Tab-separated table of C-alpha atoms in Angstrom:
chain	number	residue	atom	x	y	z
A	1	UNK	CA	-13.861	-49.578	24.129
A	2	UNK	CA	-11.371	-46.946	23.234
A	3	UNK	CA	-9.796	-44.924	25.368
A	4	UNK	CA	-10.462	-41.173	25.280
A	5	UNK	CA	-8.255	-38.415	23.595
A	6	UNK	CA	-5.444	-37.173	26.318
A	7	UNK	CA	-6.598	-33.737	24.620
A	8	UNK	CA	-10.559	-34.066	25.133
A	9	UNK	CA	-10.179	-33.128	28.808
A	10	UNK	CA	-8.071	-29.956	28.332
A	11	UNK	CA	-10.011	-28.660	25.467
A	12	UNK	CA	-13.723	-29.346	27.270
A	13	UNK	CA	-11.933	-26.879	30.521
A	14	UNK	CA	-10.804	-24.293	27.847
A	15	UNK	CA	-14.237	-24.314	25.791
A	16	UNK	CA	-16.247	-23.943	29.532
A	17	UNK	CA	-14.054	-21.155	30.841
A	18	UNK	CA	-14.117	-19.396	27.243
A	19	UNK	CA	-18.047	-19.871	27.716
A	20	UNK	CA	-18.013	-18.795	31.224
A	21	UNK	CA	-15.877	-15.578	30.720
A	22	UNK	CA	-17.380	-14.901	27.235
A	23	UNK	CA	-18.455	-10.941	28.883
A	24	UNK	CA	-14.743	-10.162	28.823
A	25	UNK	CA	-14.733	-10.253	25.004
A	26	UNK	CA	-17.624	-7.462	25.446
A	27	UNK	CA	-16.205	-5.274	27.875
A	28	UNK	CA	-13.908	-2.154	26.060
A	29	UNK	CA	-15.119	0.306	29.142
A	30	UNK	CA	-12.699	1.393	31.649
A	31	UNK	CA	-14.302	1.958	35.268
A	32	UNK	CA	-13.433	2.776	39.105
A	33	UNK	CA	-9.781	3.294	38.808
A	34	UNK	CA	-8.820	2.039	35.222
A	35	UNK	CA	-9.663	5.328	33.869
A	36	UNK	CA	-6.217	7.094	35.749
A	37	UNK	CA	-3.764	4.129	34.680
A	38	UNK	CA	-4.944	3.477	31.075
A	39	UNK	CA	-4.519	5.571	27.979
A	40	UNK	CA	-8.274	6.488	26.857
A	41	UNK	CA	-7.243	8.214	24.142
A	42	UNK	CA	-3.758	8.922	22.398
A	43	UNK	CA	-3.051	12.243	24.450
A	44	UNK	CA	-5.006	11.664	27.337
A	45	UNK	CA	-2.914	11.693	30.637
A	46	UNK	CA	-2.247	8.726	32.709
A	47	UNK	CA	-0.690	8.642	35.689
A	48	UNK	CA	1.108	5.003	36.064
A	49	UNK	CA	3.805	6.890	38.733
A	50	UNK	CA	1.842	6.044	41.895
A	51	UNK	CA	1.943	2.390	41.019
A	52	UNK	CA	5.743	2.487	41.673
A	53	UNK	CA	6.506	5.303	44.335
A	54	UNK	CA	3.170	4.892	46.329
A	55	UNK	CA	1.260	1.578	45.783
A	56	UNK	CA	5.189	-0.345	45.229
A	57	UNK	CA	3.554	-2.693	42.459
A	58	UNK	CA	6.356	-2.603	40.299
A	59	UNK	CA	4.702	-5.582	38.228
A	60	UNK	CA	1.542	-4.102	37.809
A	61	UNK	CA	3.267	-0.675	36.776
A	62	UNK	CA	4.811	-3.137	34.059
A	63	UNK	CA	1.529	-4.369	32.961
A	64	UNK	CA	-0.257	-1.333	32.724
A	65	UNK	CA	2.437	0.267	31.078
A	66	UNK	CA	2.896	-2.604	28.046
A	67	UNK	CA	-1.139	-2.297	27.601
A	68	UNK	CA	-0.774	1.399	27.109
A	69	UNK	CA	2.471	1.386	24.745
A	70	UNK	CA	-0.076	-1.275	22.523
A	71	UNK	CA	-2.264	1.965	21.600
A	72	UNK	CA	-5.385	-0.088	22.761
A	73	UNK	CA	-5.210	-0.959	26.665
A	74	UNK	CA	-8.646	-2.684	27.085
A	75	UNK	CA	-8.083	-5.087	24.510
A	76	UNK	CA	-4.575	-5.918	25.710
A	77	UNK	CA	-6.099	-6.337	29.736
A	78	UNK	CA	-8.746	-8.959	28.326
A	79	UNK	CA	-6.352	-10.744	26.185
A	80	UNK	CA	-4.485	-10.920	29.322
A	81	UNK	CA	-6.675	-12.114	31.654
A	82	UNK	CA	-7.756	-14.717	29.015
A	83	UNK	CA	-4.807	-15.875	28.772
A	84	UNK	CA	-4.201	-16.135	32.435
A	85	UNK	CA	-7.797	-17.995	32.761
A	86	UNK	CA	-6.555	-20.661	30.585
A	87	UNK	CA	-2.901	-21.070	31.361
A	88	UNK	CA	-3.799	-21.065	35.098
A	89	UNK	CA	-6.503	-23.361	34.588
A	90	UNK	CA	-4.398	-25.770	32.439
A	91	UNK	CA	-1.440	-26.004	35.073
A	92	UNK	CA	-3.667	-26.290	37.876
A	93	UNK	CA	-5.286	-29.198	36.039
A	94	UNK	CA	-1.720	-30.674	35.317
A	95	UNK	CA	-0.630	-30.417	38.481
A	96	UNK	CA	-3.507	-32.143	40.524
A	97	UNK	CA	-3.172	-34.766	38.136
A	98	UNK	CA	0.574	-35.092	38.467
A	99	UNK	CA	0.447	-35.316	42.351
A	100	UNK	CA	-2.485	-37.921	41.928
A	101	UNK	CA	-4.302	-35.876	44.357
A	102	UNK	CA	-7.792	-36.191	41.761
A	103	UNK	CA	-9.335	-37.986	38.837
A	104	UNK	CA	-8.800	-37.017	35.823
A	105	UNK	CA	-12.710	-35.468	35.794
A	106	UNK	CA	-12.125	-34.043	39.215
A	107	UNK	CA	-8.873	-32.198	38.164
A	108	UNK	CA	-10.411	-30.691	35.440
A	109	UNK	CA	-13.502	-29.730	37.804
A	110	UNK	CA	-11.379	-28.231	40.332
A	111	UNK	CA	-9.628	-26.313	37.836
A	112	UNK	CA	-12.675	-24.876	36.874
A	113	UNK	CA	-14.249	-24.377	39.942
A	114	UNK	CA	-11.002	-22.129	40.809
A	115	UNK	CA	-10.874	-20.166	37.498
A	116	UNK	CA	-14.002	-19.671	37.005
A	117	UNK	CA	-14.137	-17.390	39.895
A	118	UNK	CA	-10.888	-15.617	39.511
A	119	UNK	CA	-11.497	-13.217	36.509
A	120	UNK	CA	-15.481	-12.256	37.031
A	121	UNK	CA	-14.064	-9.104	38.386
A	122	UNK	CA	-12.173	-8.594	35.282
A	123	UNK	CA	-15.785	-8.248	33.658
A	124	UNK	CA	-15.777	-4.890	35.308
A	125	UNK	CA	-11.696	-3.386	35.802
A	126	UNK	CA	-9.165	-4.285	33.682
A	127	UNK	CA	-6.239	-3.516	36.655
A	128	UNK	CA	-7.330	-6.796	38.242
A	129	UNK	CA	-6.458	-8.885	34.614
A	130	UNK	CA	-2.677	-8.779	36.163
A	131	UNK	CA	-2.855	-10.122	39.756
A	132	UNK	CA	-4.906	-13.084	37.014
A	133	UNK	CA	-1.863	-13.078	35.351
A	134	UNK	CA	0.384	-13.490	38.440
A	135	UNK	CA	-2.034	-16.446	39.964
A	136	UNK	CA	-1.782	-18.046	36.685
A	137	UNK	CA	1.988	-17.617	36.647
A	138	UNK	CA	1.976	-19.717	39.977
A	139	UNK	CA	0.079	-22.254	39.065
A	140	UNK	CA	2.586	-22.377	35.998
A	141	UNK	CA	6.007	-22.712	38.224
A	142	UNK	CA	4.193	-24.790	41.108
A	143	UNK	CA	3.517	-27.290	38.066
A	144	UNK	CA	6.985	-26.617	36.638
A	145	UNK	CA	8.268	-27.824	40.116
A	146	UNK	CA	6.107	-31.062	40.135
A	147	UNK	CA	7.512	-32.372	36.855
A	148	UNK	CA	10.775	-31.713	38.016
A	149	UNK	CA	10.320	-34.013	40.896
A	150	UNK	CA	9.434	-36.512	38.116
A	151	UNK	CA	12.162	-35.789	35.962
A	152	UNK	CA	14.847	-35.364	38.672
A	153	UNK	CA	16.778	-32.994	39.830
A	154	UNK	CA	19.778	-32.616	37.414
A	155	UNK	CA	16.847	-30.523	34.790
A	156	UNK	CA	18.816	-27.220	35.991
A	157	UNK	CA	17.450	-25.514	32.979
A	158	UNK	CA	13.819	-26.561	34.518
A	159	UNK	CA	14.601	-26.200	38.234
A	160	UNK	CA	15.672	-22.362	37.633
A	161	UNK	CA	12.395	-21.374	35.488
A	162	UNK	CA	10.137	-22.786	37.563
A	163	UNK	CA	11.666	-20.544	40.507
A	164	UNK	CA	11.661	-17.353	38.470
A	165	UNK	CA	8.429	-18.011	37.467
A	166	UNK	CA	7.194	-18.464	40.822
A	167	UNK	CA	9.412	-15.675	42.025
A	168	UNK	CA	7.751	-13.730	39.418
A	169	UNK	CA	4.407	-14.166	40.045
């Protein structure tokens, strides 16, 4: 019997949270508070200032700033969260399986169990696509950190980007 691909795991939890979020490909709208952080239009008014002096999301403020400078901020947000579905999703897989906490199967299922949930409300506001982002980003360094413990603990190079990107997120 031969053994399956190391790939056909990974690329079954990509196609079924694609599937899953497929309404973020059809959502351009901008609702509740999107519409005063996100360029509508070239000269409409945003106001991304509260985001830094009042809410102190300096992150966000980055996000919603680099989605506005693309000239099309909806796009940009679902790209994002996307992105952060799969890379989250991916790294949470690879870590249960590196820790030998789960199967094989039930890493991938508990992967998407947990991403599955985490961008429905990105169907709706686009703000939400980068606290996604910043989940995904610690799933990312929290796996970073479990390889390391495999590889050792002279990978400086490795050690110090998987605590910025946990830092980060």
């Amino acid at each position: 019997m031969q053994s399956p691909s190391p790939l056909r795991d990974p690329l079954i939890l990509v196609g079924a949270l694609l599937l899953v979020h497929v309404l973020l490909v059809f959502n351009h709208g901008f609702y509740t508070d999107d519409w005063v952080m996100f360029r509508i239009t070239p000269d409409y008014p945003v106001d991304t200032d509260f985001l830094i002096h009042g809410a102190g999301h300096p992150f966000l403020f980055i996000y919603v700033t680099l989605a506005n400078l693309s000239g099309h901020p909806a796009t940009v947000m679902n790209l994002m969260a996307i992105a952060a579905i799969i890379i989250g999703a991916l790294n949470l897989r690879s870590l249960l399986e590196r820790l030998r906490l789960f199967s094989d199967f039930e890493a991938a299922l508990f992967a998407f169990l947990v991403w599955s949930y985490a961008g429905y409300q990105s169907w709706a506001t686009k703000v939400v696509a980068s606290y996604l982002f910043s989940f995904a980003m610690l799933c990312l360094g929290l796996n970073l950190l479990s390889i390391l413990v495999e590889a050792g603990p002279r990978r400086f190079g490795l050690r110090a980007a998987a605590l910025v990107t946990i830092f980060l997120s």
